[in-house]
mmCIF file of C-alpha atoms in Angstrom:
data_model
loop_
_atom_site.group_PDB
_atom_site.id
_atom_site.type_symbol
_atom_site.label_atom_id
_atom_site.label_comp_id
_atom_site.label_asym_id
_atom_site.label_seq_id
_atom_site.Cartn_x
_atom_site.Cartn_y
_atom_site.Cartn_z
ATOM 1 C CA UNK A 202 -24.780 -4.833 28.564
ATOM 2 C CA UNK A 203 -23.098 -2.565 26.021
ATOM 3 C CA UNK A 204 -25.492 -0.907 23.581
ATOM 4 C CA UNK A 205 -24.109 -2.135 20.265
ATOM 5 C CA UNK A 206 -25.864 -0.922 17.124
ATOM 6 C CA UNK A 207 -25.797 -1.726 13.419
ATOM 7 C CA UNK A 208 -23.091 0.196 11.580
ATOM 8 C CA UNK A 209 -24.402 3.117 9.490
ATOM 9 C CA UNK A 210 -22.869 5.767 7.257
ATOM 10 C CA UNK A 211 -23.495 8.392 9.935
ATOM 11 C CA UNK A 212 -21.039 6.542 12.215
ATOM 12 C CA UNK A 213 -18.103 7.176 9.900
ATOM 13 C CA UNK A 214 -16.918 10.428 11.547
ATOM 14 C CA UNK A 215 -16.479 9.087 15.092
ATOM 15 C CA UNK A 216 -15.182 5.713 13.924
ATOM 16 C CA UNK A 217 -12.585 7.300 11.632
ATOM 17 C CA UNK A 218 -11.447 9.489 14.551
ATOM 18 C CA UNK A 219 -10.830 6.386 16.703
ATOM 19 C CA UNK A 220 -9.087 4.569 13.851
ATOM 20 C CA UNK A 221 -6.801 7.534 13.270
ATOM 21 C CA UNK A 222 -5.773 7.524 16.933
ATOM 22 C CA UNK A 223 -5.129 3.765 16.907
ATOM 23 C CA UNK A 224 -3.187 3.825 13.590
ATOM 24 C CA UNK A 225 -3.468 0.043 13.164
ATOM 25 C CA UNK A 226 -2.315 -1.849 10.054
ATOM 26 C CA UNK A 227 -4.904 -4.660 10.012
ATOM 27 C CA UNK A 228 -7.341 -4.499 7.101
ATOM 28 C CA UNK A 229 -10.334 -4.748 9.475
ATOM 29 C CA UNK A 230 -9.555 -1.305 10.834
ATOM 30 C CA UNK A 231 -11.374 0.475 8.048
ATOM 31 C CA UNK A 232 -14.873 1.916 8.302
ATOM 32 C CA UNK A 233 -15.509 1.102 4.633
ATOM 33 C CA UNK A 234 -14.474 -2.532 5.065
ATOM 34 C CA UNK A 235 -16.874 -3.084 7.959
ATOM 35 C CA UNK A 236 -19.659 -1.174 6.219
ATOM 36 C CA UNK A 237 -19.599 -3.006 2.886
ATOM 37 C CA UNK A 238 -19.585 -6.428 4.612
ATOM 38 C CA UNK A 239 -22.306 -5.511 7.097
ATOM 39 C CA UNK A 240 -25.048 -7.613 5.434
ATOM 40 C CA UNK A 241 -22.823 -10.698 5.574
ATOM 41 C CA UNK A 242 -21.128 -10.422 8.973
ATOM 42 C CA UNK A 243 -23.541 -8.055 10.702
ATOM 43 C CA UNK A 244 -20.959 -5.868 12.436
ATOM 44 C CA UNK A 245 -22.367 -3.950 15.387
ATOM 45 C CA UNK A 246 -20.460 -0.979 16.766
ATOM 46 C CA UNK A 247 -20.178 0.903 20.039
ATOM 47 C CA UNK A 248 -18.044 3.613 21.590
ATOM 48 C CA UNK A 249 -16.647 2.192 24.845
ATOM 49 C CA UNK A 250 -14.437 4.363 27.067
ATOM 50 C CA UNK A 251 -13.417 6.341 23.950
ATOM 51 C CA UNK A 252 -12.583 3.219 21.921
ATOM 52 C CA UNK A 253 -14.245 1.950 18.746
ATOM 53 C CA UNK A 254 -15.493 -1.572 19.432
ATOM 54 C CA UNK A 255 -17.159 -4.035 17.080
ATOM 55 C CA UNK A 256 -19.070 -7.247 17.567
ATOM 56 C CA UNK A 257 -19.714 -9.401 14.517
ATOM 57 C CA UNK A 258 -19.814 -12.863 13.032
ATOM 58 C CA UNK A 259 -21.582 -14.985 10.466
ATOM 59 C CA UNK A 260 -23.956 -17.392 12.138
ATOM 60 C CA UNK A 261 -24.366 -17.882 15.876
ATOM 61 C CA UNK A 262 -20.781 -17.381 17.037
ATOM 62 C CA UNK A 263 -19.990 -13.720 17.580
ATOM 63 C CA UNK A 264 -16.602 -12.183 18.252
ATOM 64 C CA UNK A 265 -15.288 -8.784 19.237
ATOM 65 C CA UNK A 266 -12.475 -7.050 17.378
ATOM 66 C CA UNK A 267 -9.553 -5.550 19.245
ATOM 67 C CA UNK A 268 -10.707 -2.048 20.302
ATOM 68 C CA UNK A 269 -9.348 0.921 18.354
ATOM 69 C CA UNK A 270 -8.515 4.135 20.130
ATOM 70 C CA UNK A 271 -5.994 5.742 22.430
ATOM 71 C CA UNK A 272 -5.609 5.466 26.189
ATOM 72 C CA UNK A 273 -6.057 2.804 28.867
ATOM 73 C CA UNK A 274 -7.467 -0.270 27.142
ATOM 74 C CA UNK A 275 -7.831 -2.468 30.237
ATOM 75 C CA UNK A 276 -11.289 -1.208 31.291
ATOM 76 C CA UNK A 277 -12.437 -1.509 27.672
ATOM 77 C CA UNK A 278 -11.475 -5.195 27.520
ATOM 78 C CA UNK A 279 -13.098 -5.760 30.929
ATOM 79 C CA UNK A 280 -16.302 -4.152 29.642
ATOM 80 C CA UNK A 281 -16.330 -6.418 26.567
ATOM 81 C CA UNK A 282 -15.752 -9.539 28.673
ATOM 82 C CA UNK A 283 -18.659 -8.531 30.904
ATOM 83 C CA UNK A 284 -20.822 -7.852 27.849
ATOM 84 C CA UNK A 285 -20.206 -11.374 26.552
ATOM 85 C CA UNK A 286 -21.075 -12.847 29.953
ATOM 86 C CA UNK A 287 -24.363 -10.922 30.059
ATOM 87 C CA UNK A 288 -25.186 -12.228 26.572
ATOM 88 C CA UNK A 289 -24.302 -15.764 27.718
ATOM 89 C CA UNK A 290 -21.666 -15.993 24.987
ATOM 90 C CA UNK A 291 -18.079 -17.151 25.089
ATOM 91 C CA UNK A 292 -15.741 -14.165 24.857
ATOM 92 C CA UNK A 293 -13.639 -14.119 21.672
ATOM 93 C CA UNK A 294 -11.417 -11.189 20.725
ATOM 94 C CA UNK A 295 -10.052 -11.167 17.168
ATOM 95 C CA UNK A 296 -7.716 -9.121 14.945
ATOM 96 C CA UNK A 297 -5.171 -8.486 17.690
ATOM 97 C CA UNK A 298 -1.782 -7.189 16.450
ATOM 98 C CA UNK A 299 1.259 -9.061 17.781
ATOM 99 C CA UNK A 300 2.368 -6.270 20.134
ATOM 100 C CA UNK A 301 -1.173 -5.884 21.461
ATOM 101 C CA UNK A 302 -1.371 -9.656 22.075
ATOM 102 C CA UNK A 303 1.679 -9.342 24.316
ATOM 103 C CA UNK A 304 0.107 -6.373 26.082
ATOM 104 C CA UNK A 305 -3.125 -8.327 26.579
ATOM 105 C CA UNK A 306 -1.260 -11.158 28.292
ATOM 106 C CA UNK A 307 0.534 -8.623 30.502
ATOM 107 C CA UNK A 308 -2.716 -6.910 31.500
ATOM 108 C CA UNK A 309 -4.631 -10.174 32.003
ATOM 109 C CA UNK A 310 -2.040 -12.877 32.815
ATOM 110 C CA UNK A 311 -3.300 -16.395 32.140
ATOM 111 C CA UNK A 312 -6.848 -15.231 31.448
ATOM 112 C CA UNK A 313 -6.945 -15.884 27.692
ATOM 113 C CA UNK A 314 -5.945 -18.585 25.257
ATOM 114 C CA UNK A 315 -4.152 -16.578 22.555
ATOM 115 C CA UNK A 316 -3.578 -18.098 19.116
ATOM 116 C CA UNK A 317 -2.723 -16.937 15.613
ATOM 117 C CA UNK A 318 -4.152 -18.453 12.443
ATOM 118 C CA UNK A 319 -2.291 -18.173 9.147
ATOM 119 C CA UNK A 320 -5.430 -17.523 7.090
ATOM 120 C CA UNK A 321 -6.046 -14.332 9.092
ATOM 121 C CA UNK A 322 -2.652 -12.776 8.297
ATOM 122 C CA UNK A 323 -2.538 -9.699 6.047
ATOM 123 C CA UNK A 324 -0.097 -9.374 3.164
ATOM 124 C CA UNK A 325 1.686 -6.028 3.326
ATOM 125 C CA UNK A 326 3.982 -4.883 0.536
ATOM 126 C CA UNK A 327 6.494 -2.126 -0.086
ATOM 127 C CA UNK A 328 4.772 0.500 -2.223
ATOM 128 C CA UNK A 329 7.999 1.265 -4.073
ATOM 129 C CA UNK A 330 8.506 -2.408 -4.976
ATOM 130 C CA UNK A 331 4.903 -2.837 -6.075
ATOM 131 C CA UNK A 332 5.183 0.231 -8.284
ATOM 132 C CA UNK A 333 8.496 -0.689 -9.915
ATOM 133 C CA UNK A 334 8.397 -4.516 -9.789
ATOM 134 C CA UNK A 335 12.178 -4.299 -9.847
ATOM 135 C CA UNK A 336 14.491 -7.243 -9.202
ATOM 136 C CA UNK A 337 14.867 -10.875 -10.252
ATOM 137 C CA UNK A 338 12.040 -12.176 -8.079
ATOM 138 C CA UNK A 339 9.445 -10.071 -9.892
ATOM 139 C CA UNK A 340 10.828 -10.644 -13.390
ATOM 140 C CA UNK A 341 7.809 -12.816 -14.258
ATOM 141 C CA UNK A 342 5.373 -10.033 -13.307
ATOM 142 C CA UNK A 343 7.208 -7.591 -15.576
ATOM 143 C CA UNK A 344 7.034 -10.113 -18.423
ATOM 144 C CA UNK A 345 3.266 -10.507 -18.025
ATOM 145 C CA UNK A 346 2.844 -6.728 -18.076
ATOM 146 C CA UNK A 347 5.011 -6.502 -21.205
ATOM 147 C CA UNK A 348 2.737 -9.034 -22.924
ATOM 148 C CA UNK A 349 -0.304 -6.997 -21.928
ATOM 149 C CA UNK A 350 1.300 -3.877 -23.381
ATOM 150 C CA UNK A 351 2.008 -5.647 -26.684
ATOM 151 C CA UNK A 352 -1.431 -4.312 -27.512
ATOM 152 C CA UNK A 353 -0.937 -0.530 -27.218
ATOM 153 C CA UNK A 354 -4.671 0.235 -27.139
ATOM 154 C CA UNK A 355 -5.080 0.434 -23.376
ATOM 155 C CA UNK A 356 -5.576 3.143 -20.754
ATOM 156 C CA UNK A 357 -5.839 3.525 -16.989
ATOM 157 C CA UNK A 358 -8.747 5.642 -15.741
ATOM 158 C CA UNK A 359 -10.023 6.716 -12.345
ATOM 159 C CA UNK A 360 -13.442 5.510 -11.250
ATOM 160 C CA UNK A 361 -15.901 8.417 -11.182
ATOM 161 C CA UNK A 362 -19.670 8.793 -10.948
ATOM 162 C CA UNK A 363 -19.709 8.966 -14.775
ATOM 163 C CA UNK A 364 -18.187 5.520 -15.332
ATOM 164 C CA UNK A 365 -18.826 3.572 -12.133
ATOM 165 C CA UNK A 366 -21.887 1.797 -13.548
ATOM 166 C CA UNK A 367 -19.788 0.494 -16.436
ATOM 167 C CA UNK A 368 -17.161 -0.807 -14.009
ATOM 168 C CA UNK A 369 -19.822 -2.642 -12.019
ATOM 169 C CA UNK A 370 -21.085 -4.248 -15.232
ATOM 170 C CA UNK A 371 -17.557 -5.571 -15.761
ATOM 171 C CA UNK A 372 -17.696 -7.049 -12.237
ATOM 172 C CA UNK A 373 -20.973 -8.823 -13.062
ATOM 173 C CA UNK A 374 -19.431 -10.209 -16.236
ATOM 174 C CA UNK A 375 -16.467 -11.448 -14.182
ATOM 175 C CA UNK A 376 -18.856 -13.194 -11.764
ATOM 176 C CA UNK A 377 -20.530 -15.060 -14.627
ATOM 177 C CA UNK A 378 -17.233 -16.813 -15.325
ATOM 178 C CA UNK A 379 -17.515 -18.517 -11.923
ATOM 179 C CA UNK A 380 -21.262 -19.172 -11.721
ATOM 180 C CA UNK A 381 -20.865 -22.920 -12.073
ATOM 181 C CA UNK A 382 -18.872 -23.050 -8.828
ATOM 182 C CA UNK A 383 -22.006 -22.284 -6.779
ATOM 183 C CA UNK A 384 -19.751 -20.911 -4.077
ATOM 184 C CA UNK A 385 -21.588 -19.022 -1.326
ATOM 185 C CA UNK A 386 -18.498 -16.889 -0.742
ATOM 186 C CA UNK A 387 -18.799 -15.482 -4.274
ATOM 187 C CA UNK A 388 -22.359 -14.340 -3.535
ATOM 188 C CA UNK A 389 -21.203 -12.817 -0.272
ATOM 189 C CA UNK A 390 -18.406 -11.002 -2.058
ATOM 190 C CA UNK A 391 -20.763 -9.696 -4.739
ATOM 191 C CA UNK A 392 -22.985 -8.276 -1.984
ATOM 192 C CA UNK A 393 -19.984 -6.452 -0.476
ATOM 193 C CA UNK A 394 -18.822 -5.232 -3.893
ATOM 194 C CA UNK A 395 -22.281 -3.810 -4.636
ATOM 195 C CA UNK A 396 -22.255 -1.957 -1.313
ATOM 196 C CA UNK A 397 -18.863 -0.473 -2.210
ATOM 197 C CA UNK A 398 -20.143 0.705 -5.593
ATOM 198 C CA UNK A 399 -23.464 1.998 -4.242
ATOM 199 C CA UNK A 400 -21.718 4.047 -1.514
ATOM 200 C CA UNK A 401 -18.462 4.807 -3.318
ATOM 201 C CA UNK A 402 -18.334 8.561 -2.676
ATOM 202 C CA UNK A 403 -19.790 8.383 0.836
ATOM 203 C CA UNK A 404 -17.063 5.904 1.799
ATOM 204 C CA UNK A 405 -14.348 8.075 0.197
ATOM 205 C CA UNK A 406 -13.042 5.086 -1.752
ATOM 206 C CA UNK A 407 -10.445 5.357 -4.493
ATOM 207 C CA UNK A 408 -10.777 3.307 -7.640
ATOM 208 C CA UNK A 409 -9.195 2.803 -11.024
ATOM 209 C CA UNK A 410 -9.655 0.550 -14.029
ATOM 210 C CA UNK A 411 -7.955 -0.511 -17.219
ATOM 211 C CA UNK A 412 -9.674 -0.215 -20.539
ATOM 212 C CA UNK A 413 -8.369 -2.272 -23.456
ATOM 213 C CA UNK A 414 -9.701 -1.728 -26.974
ATOM 214 C CA UNK A 415 -12.516 0.239 -25.351
ATOM 215 C CA UNK A 416 -13.556 -2.516 -22.924
ATOM 216 C CA UNK A 417 -12.953 -2.535 -19.162
ATOM 217 C CA UNK A 418 -10.821 -5.595 -18.374
ATOM 218 C CA UNK A 419 -9.666 -4.930 -14.787
ATOM 219 C CA UNK A 420 -10.361 -2.663 -11.825
ATOM 220 C CA UNK A 421 -9.221 -2.079 -8.263
ATOM 221 C CA UNK A 422 -10.682 -0.236 -5.255
ATOM 222 C CA UNK A 423 -9.063 0.783 -1.969
ATOM 223 C CA UNK A 424 -8.434 3.608 0.483
ATOM 224 C CA UNK A 425 -5.868 4.988 2.909
ATOM 225 C CA UNK A 426 -5.800 2.668 5.934
ATOM 226 C CA UNK A 427 -3.515 4.450 8.387
ATOM 227 C CA UNK A 428 -0.633 6.929 8.427
ATOM 228 C CA UNK A 429 1.685 4.826 6.250
ATOM 229 C CA UNK A 430 -0.479 2.148 4.614
ATOM 230 C CA UNK A 431 -2.996 2.029 1.759
ATOM 231 C CA UNK A 432 -5.371 -0.961 1.640
ATOM 232 C CA UNK A 433 -6.758 -2.688 -1.446
ATOM 233 C CA UNK A 434 -10.287 -3.959 -0.786
ATOM 234 C CA UNK A 435 -11.380 -5.236 -4.189
ATOM 235 C CA UNK A 436 -9.503 -6.206 -7.350
ATOM 236 C CA UNK A 437 -10.864 -7.981 -10.410
ATOM 237 C CA UNK A 438 -9.470 -8.788 -13.861
ATOM 238 C CA UNK A 439 -10.512 -11.154 -16.608
ATOM 239 C CA UNK A 440 -8.325 -14.253 -16.101
ATOM 240 C CA UNK A 441 -8.088 -14.970 -19.830
ATOM 241 C CA UNK A 442 -6.185 -11.766 -20.544
ATOM 242 C CA UNK A 443 -2.457 -12.254 -19.932
ATOM 243 C CA UNK A 444 -1.035 -9.611 -17.626
ATOM 244 C CA UNK A 445 -4.375 -8.030 -16.679
ATOM 245 C CA UNK A 446 -3.957 -8.708 -12.954
ATOM 246 C CA UNK A 447 -0.341 -7.523 -12.571
ATOM 247 C CA UNK A 448 -1.172 -4.565 -14.817
ATOM 248 C CA UNK A 449 -4.067 -3.270 -12.690
ATOM 249 C CA UNK A 450 -2.040 -4.011 -9.577
ATOM 250 C CA UNK A 451 0.916 -1.902 -10.690
ATOM 251 C CA UNK A 452 -1.101 0.894 -12.300
ATOM 252 C CA UNK A 453 -3.317 1.325 -9.248
ATOM 253 C CA UNK A 454 -0.318 1.555 -6.930
ATOM 254 C CA UNK A 455 1.404 4.075 -9.206
ATOM 255 C CA UNK A 456 -1.685 6.287 -9.372
ATOM 256 C CA UNK A 457 -3.031 6.098 -5.807
ATOM 257 C CA UNK A 458 -0.537 4.678 -3.318
ATOM 258 C CA UNK A 459 2.749 6.516 -3.788
ATOM 259 C CA UNK A 460 2.198 8.767 -0.738
ATOM 260 C CA UNK A 461 2.229 5.653 1.477
ATOM 261 C CA UNK A 462 5.083 3.370 2.469
ATOM 262 C CA UNK A 463 3.036 0.184 2.381
ATOM 263 C CA UNK A 464 0.146 -1.460 0.547
ATOM 264 C CA UNK A 465 -2.030 -3.938 2.472
ATOM 265 C CA UNK A 466 -3.680 -6.518 0.192
ATOM 266 C CA UNK A 467 -5.651 -8.201 2.997
ATOM 267 C CA UNK A 468 -5.768 -11.913 3.928
ATOM 268 C CA UNK A 469 -5.914 -15.115 1.880
ATOM 269 C CA UNK A 470 -8.698 -16.656 4.041
ATOM 270 C CA UNK A 471 -7.008 -20.046 3.705
ATOM 271 C CA UNK A 472 -7.512 -20.200 -0.071
ATOM 272 C CA UNK A 473 -4.393 -21.898 -1.485
ATOM 273 C CA UNK A 474 -4.685 -20.248 -4.895
ATOM 274 C CA UNK A 475 -5.035 -16.823 -3.338
ATOM 275 C CA UNK A 476 -2.141 -17.522 -0.974
ATOM 276 C CA UNK A 477 0.109 -18.491 -3.868
ATOM 277 C CA UNK A 478 -0.859 -15.349 -5.793
ATOM 278 C CA UNK A 479 -0.197 -13.055 -2.821
ATOM 279 C CA UNK A 480 3.133 -14.707 -1.998
ATOM 280 C CA UNK A 481 4.243 -14.346 -5.627
ATOM 281 C CA UNK A 482 4.614 -10.608 -5.021
ATOM 282 C CA UNK A 483 6.966 -11.237 -2.060
ATOM 283 C CA UNK A 484 5.294 -9.288 0.766
ATOM 284 C CA UNK A 485 7.402 -7.074 2.957
ATOM 285 C CA UNK A 486 5.378 -8.157 6.005
ATOM 286 C CA UNK A 487 3.152 -11.131 6.797
ATOM 287 C CA UNK A 488 1.054 -9.270 9.330
ATOM 288 C CA UNK A 489 -0.116 -11.869 11.842
ATOM 289 C CA UNK A 490 -3.225 -11.178 13.862
ATOM 290 C CA UNK A 491 -4.142 -13.037 17.033
ATOM 291 C CA UNK A 492 -7.356 -14.354 18.540
ATOM 292 C CA UNK A 493 -7.879 -14.391 22.307
ATOM 293 C CA UNK A 494 -10.508 -16.690 23.815
ATOM 294 C CA UNK A 495 -11.524 -16.480 27.445
ATOM 295 C CA UNK A 496 -10.396 -19.697 29.152
ATOM 296 C CA UNK A 497 -13.113 -22.063 30.352
ATOM 297 C CA UNK A 498 -12.265 -21.520 34.017
ATOM 298 C CA UNK A 499 -12.740 -17.779 33.539
ATOM 299 C CA UNK A 500 -16.269 -18.099 32.111
#
């Protein structure tokens, strides 16, 4: 049985080294992402044959993520399959990029049922287009930003240790707008957001916010994901302020993402409202990720 352990800040160095070698575009392939959600999904990590491997899941069903590293992946997959058998669990491998799904079928013909689920797909955008919002399709976004700028008393600022507490207070105020929904996912998200704020410097996160008439009305947090992609982990704006969301979106990209070709804004998790919002920016890539389940006869 593989010795998986709870993810800790001290693991960041070796995990980041594996992620750099793998250079994957999926939003899961971020140490910070796994760390801030650890109390919700309980990710456990292990170094297997030089690859970063994770095992996580909310509730009883656990799944492995596609290993990140460089080299021969076949013995790594075999080790994970054996680990699941020893735990008396069905083997599930998630977050598999399309090209790796093809490779998996080649290495293990007929062994897995491989499927993709739309709610797992990442939305990846051209950084240049997100920064400029040029073209007819994004005319509405530019209009919303223009309405926001009708009030000239606004500024964009970087999140620092001197103002981070104030930004978190804005997040709490945002949460109060949705308290009546009693949605467990909102509590889960707040837990992850608090972890991001509490460990902001240790996780090397980048953040920025918009202040209007002295009050913080929107913020965004992310980090470099791989060699050509920046990922946005958290973004909040007061919904009653016209243009606040497109404004923080554009300003954050202009200030933090211009050295990267793409911006990954993560999945929609099957939420129709979120899907509509993400599609309204016309992603460059709908980055499908696959799930492989060991077939019953292979158990």
